[in-house]
Amino acid sequence: MALDAEAASAEEGESGLAGALLTEAGAAEARYADAMVDSYRERGPYFVLAPSIALPHARAQDGVIEAAVSFVRLKEPVVFGHNANDPVQLVFALGGSDSGEHIALLRQLTTLLSSPAHLEQFKQAADVEAIQQIIRGNEQ
């Protein structure tokens, strides 16, 4: 997790920050972050699923080692090119080792983020521990 990170572009938010966190955690190879950016460049901002929320991802065979999600809250929102949901402030990079895991991670995240209260908590959390408490509270 990274709070109030600075990114000058969508690619930097995806690859340089969120993807790098997956790599640092040992959940994905470095090439996975590149694959997320390639997917964005080829398909556009399809993963900007709600106002201010992006869930970038790539295919499992692009370097996922184990299922994981990284989280980056951007200090200043960044335009990803989505007509309705820009700019993005919350980036959750997904890495599932197969399509079933990917769908399960996506389902858990969308359930968590569908709550306006949780969304506001992600935006306002003072530290990583507060974010972890939000996530743990949703698992119960």
PDB file of N, CA and C in Angstrom, residues 90 111-125 134:
ATOM      1  N   LEU A  90      -7.853   6.435  -6.484  1.00  0.00           N
ATOM      2  CA  LEU A  90      -7.632   5.154  -5.824  1.00  0.00           C
ATOM      3  C   LEU A  90      -7.323   4.086  -6.867  1.00  0.00           C
ATOM      4  N   THR A 111     -17.369  -5.342  -3.896  1.00  0.00           N
ATOM      5  CA  THR A 111     -18.249  -5.347  -2.723  1.00  0.00           C
ATOM      6  C   THR A 111     -17.777  -4.304  -1.717  1.00  0.00           C
ATOM      7  N   LEU A 112     -16.492  -4.278  -1.446  1.00  0.00           N
ATOM      8  CA  LEU A 112     -15.918  -3.319  -0.508  1.00  0.00           C
ATOM      9  C   LEU A 112     -16.116  -1.883  -0.995  1.00  0.00           C
ATOM     10  N   LEU A 113     -15.861  -1.654  -2.273  1.00  0.00           N
ATOM     11  CA  LEU A 113     -15.890  -0.296  -2.808  1.00  0.00           C
ATOM     12  C   LEU A 113     -17.285   0.191  -3.178  1.00  0.00           C
ATOM     13  N   SER A 114     -18.276  -0.688  -3.123  1.00  0.00           N
ATOM     14  CA  SER A 114     -19.639  -0.262  -3.438  1.00  0.00           C
ATOM     15  C   SER A 114     -20.246   0.554  -2.298  1.00  0.00           C
ATOM     16  N   SER A 115     -19.614   0.534  -1.145  1.00  0.00           N
ATOM     17  CA  SER A 115     -20.085   1.303  -0.002  1.00  0.00           C
ATOM     18  C   SER A 115     -19.503   2.717  -0.055  1.00  0.00           C
ATOM     19  N   PRO A 116     -20.360   3.737  -0.147  1.00  0.00           N
ATOM     20  CA  PRO A 116     -19.845   5.114  -0.136  1.00  0.00           C
ATOM     21  C   PRO A 116     -19.028   5.412   1.131  1.00  0.00           C
ATOM     22  N   ALA A 117     -19.405   4.823   2.242  1.00  0.00           N
ATOM     23  CA  ALA A 117     -18.660   5.045   3.492  1.00  0.00           C
ATOM     24  C   ALA A 117     -17.249   4.480   3.384  1.00  0.00           C
ATOM     25  N   HIS A 118     -17.117   3.262   2.842  1.00  0.00           N
ATOM     26  CA  HIS A 118     -15.786   2.678   2.677  1.00  0.00           C
ATOM     27  C   HIS A 118     -14.947   3.494   1.703  1.00  0.00           C
ATOM     28  N   LEU A 119     -15.566   3.922   0.629  1.00  0.00           N
ATOM     29  CA  LEU A 119     -14.857   4.721  -0.366  1.00  0.00           C
ATOM     30  C   LEU A 119     -14.290   5.986   0.274  1.00  0.00           C
ATOM     31  N   GLU A 120     -15.092   6.655   1.065  1.00  0.00           N
ATOM     32  CA  GLU A 120     -14.630   7.868   1.737  1.00  0.00           C
ATOM     33  C   GLU A 120     -13.517   7.554   2.742  1.00  0.00           C
ATOM     34  N   GLN A 121     -13.622   6.420   3.407  1.00  0.00           N
ATOM     35  CA  GLN A 121     -12.574   6.018   4.348  1.00  0.00           C
ATOM     36  C   GLN A 121     -11.244   5.785   3.617  1.00  0.00           C
ATOM     37  N   PHE A 122     -11.294   5.158   2.453  1.00  0.00           N
ATOM     38  CA  PHE A 122     -10.068   4.971   1.663  1.00  0.00           C
ATOM     39  C   PHE A 122      -9.459   6.324   1.296  1.00  0.00           C
ATOM     40  N   LYS A 123     -10.299   7.276   0.956  1.00  0.00           N
ATOM     41  CA  LYS A 123      -9.803   8.592   0.551  1.00  0.00           C
ATOM     42  C   LYS A 123      -9.235   9.387   1.721  1.00  0.00           C
ATOM     43  N   GLN A 124      -9.772   9.171   2.929  1.00  0.00           N
ATOM     44  CA  GLN A 124      -9.400   9.996   4.073  1.00  0.00           C
ATOM     45  C   GLN A 124      -8.459   9.329   5.075  1.00  0.00           C
ATOM     46  N   ALA A 125      -8.199   8.038   4.931  1.00  0.00           N
ATOM     47  CA  ALA A 125      -7.380   7.313   5.912  1.00  0.00           C
ATOM     48  C   ALA A 125      -6.052   8.016   6.153  1.00  0.00           C
ATOM     49  N   ILE A 134     -10.028  -1.044   7.523  1.00  0.00           N
ATOM     50  CA  ILE A 134     -11.195  -1.012   6.634  1.00  0.00           C
ATOM     51  C   ILE A 134     -11.354  -2.367   5.952  1.00  0.00           C
TER      52      ILE A 134
END
